[in-house]
Amino acid sequence: MSDERAVLSRSAPKSQEKPLAEENSKTSSDNSEKQQRSKGTRITLWILRKSIVPVIMVIMLITGLYVGYVVVGKQPGSEVFHWSTWQHMYDLVFSDT
């Protein structure tokens, strides 16, 4: 008979083994962690969440400029970030003649 209990207890799902009081204490501790954050921390996290996509876009723009100029254009990598290089390209693309 004890073997049957051992088999039944092993086959029972883990979620049924936890008492209800334990689950309630976890949710209350999660709520208290959220409430403990200061206003400065919440503002900082909000700014980081909102700025991650624009930051990634700027990084990809710079990477694309570099790859396009150095790999595709076969130009030296040291000239990529010189203002005169991009001013010259702008003049070539948007010239009147």
CSV table of C-alpha atoms in Angstrom, one decimal:
chain,number,residue,atom,x,y,z
A,1,MET,CA,0.0,0.0,0.0
A,2,SER,CA,2.9,2.4,0.7
A,3,ASP,CA,4.2,1.7,-2.8
A,4,GLU,CA,0.9,2.9,-4.3
A,5,ARG,CA,1.1,6.1,-2.3
A,6,ALA,CA,4.7,6.7,-3.5
A,7,VAL,CA,3.7,6.1,-7.1
A,8,LEU,CA,0.7,8.4,-6.8
A,9,SER,CA,2.7,11.2,-5.1
A,10,ARG,CA,5.4,11.0,-7.8
A,11,SER,CA,2.8,11.2,-10.6
A,12,ALA,CA,0.9,14.1,-9.1
A,13,PRO,CA,1.5,17.4,-10.8
A,14,LYS,CA,3.8,19.8,-8.9
A,15,SER,CA,1.2,22.6,-8.9
A,16,GLN,CA,-1.1,20.5,-6.8
A,17,GLU,CA,1.5,19.9,-4.1
A,18,LYS,CA,1.9,23.6,-3.2
A,19,PRO,CA,-0.4,24.9,-0.6
A,20,LEU,CA,-2.6,28.0,-1.5
A,21,ALA,CA,-1.0,30.1,1.2
A,22,GLU,CA,2.5,29.7,-0.4
A,23,GLU,CA,1.1,31.0,-3.8
A,24,ASN,CA,-0.5,34.0,-2.1
A,25,SER,CA,2.7,34.9,-0.3
A,26,LYS,CA,4.6,34.9,-3.7
A,27,THR,CA,2.2,37.3,-5.3
A,28,SER,CA,2.2,39.6,-2.4
A,29,SER,CA,6.1,39.6,-2.4
A,30,ASP,CA,6.0,40.4,-6.1
A,31,ASN,CA,3.7,43.3,-5.5
A,32,SER,CA,5.8,44.7,-2.6
A,33,GLU,CA,8.9,44.6,-4.9
A,34,LYS,CA,7.1,46.7,-7.4
A,35,GLN,CA,6.0,49.2,-4.8
A,36,GLN,CA,9.5,49.5,-3.3
A,37,ARG,CA,10.9,51.1,-6.4
A,38,SER,CA,11.5,54.8,-6.0
A,39,LYS,CA,10.1,57.4,-8.3
A,40,GLY,CA,13.6,58.1,-9.8
A,41,THR,CA,14.1,54.4,-10.6
A,42,ARG,CA,10.7,54.2,-12.3
A,43,ILE,CA,11.4,57.3,-14.4
A,44,THR,CA,14.9,55.9,-15.4
A,45,LEU,CA,13.4,52.5,-16.4
A,46,TRP,CA,10.6,54.2,-18.4
A,47,ILE,CA,13.2,56.3,-20.3
A,48,LEU,CA,15.3,53.3,-21.0
A,49,ARG,CA,12.3,51.3,-22.3
A,50,LYS,CA,11.2,54.2,-24.5
A,51,SER,CA,14.7,54.9,-25.9
A,52,ILE,CA,15.9,51.4,-26.8
A,53,VAL,CA,14.4,51.3,-30.3
A,54,PRO,CA,15.8,54.7,-31.3
A,55,VAL,CA,19.3,53.8,-29.9
A,56,ILE,CA,19.3,50.5,-31.9
A,57,MET,CA,18.2,52.5,-35.1
A,58,VAL,CA,21.1,54.9,-34.7
A,59,ILE,CA,23.6,52.1,-34.2
A,60,MET,CA,22.2,50.3,-37.3
A,61,LEU,CA,22.4,53.6,-39.3
A,62,ILE,CA,26.1,54.1,-38.4
A,63,THR,CA,26.8,50.4,-39.2
A,64,GLY,CA,25.1,50.7,-42.5
A,65,LEU,CA,27.0,53.8,-43.4
A,66,TYR,CA,30.3,52.1,-42.6
A,67,VAL,CA,29.5,48.9,-44.4
A,68,GLY,CA,28.2,50.8,-47.5
A,69,TYR,CA,31.2,53.1,-47.7
A,70,VAL,CA,34.0,50.6,-46.9
A,71,VAL,CA,32.7,47.2,-48.1
A,72,VAL,CA,30.5,48.2,-51.1
A,73,GLY,CA,32.3,51.4,-52.0
A,74,LYS,CA,35.7,49.9,-51.4
A,75,GLN,CA,37.0,53.2,-49.8
A,76,PRO,CA,39.3,53.5,-46.8
A,77,GLY,CA,37.6,53.1,-43.4
A,78,SER,CA,39.2,56.2,-41.9
A,79,GLU,CA,37.2,58.5,-44.2
A,80,VAL,CA,33.8,57.2,-43.2
A,81,PHE,CA,33.1,59.7,-40.4
A,82,HIS,CA,34.6,62.8,-42.0
A,83,TRP,CA,32.0,65.5,-42.7
A,84,SER,CA,33.7,66.4,-46.0
A,85,THR,CA,33.1,62.9,-47.3
A,86,TRP,CA,29.3,63.0,-46.8
A,87,GLN,CA,29.1,66.6,-48.0
A,88,HIS,CA,30.8,65.6,-51.2
A,89,MET,CA,28.4,62.7,-51.7
A,90,TYR,CA,25.4,65.0,-51.1
A,91,ASP,CA,26.8,67.4,-53.7
A,92,LEU,CA,27.1,64.5,-56.2
A,93,VAL,CA,23.6,63.2,-55.6
A,94,PHE,CA,21.8,66.5,-55.6
A,95,SER,CA,23.8,68.5,-58.1
A,96,ASP,CA,21.8,70.4,-60.8
A,97,THR,CA,23.8,69.1,-63.7
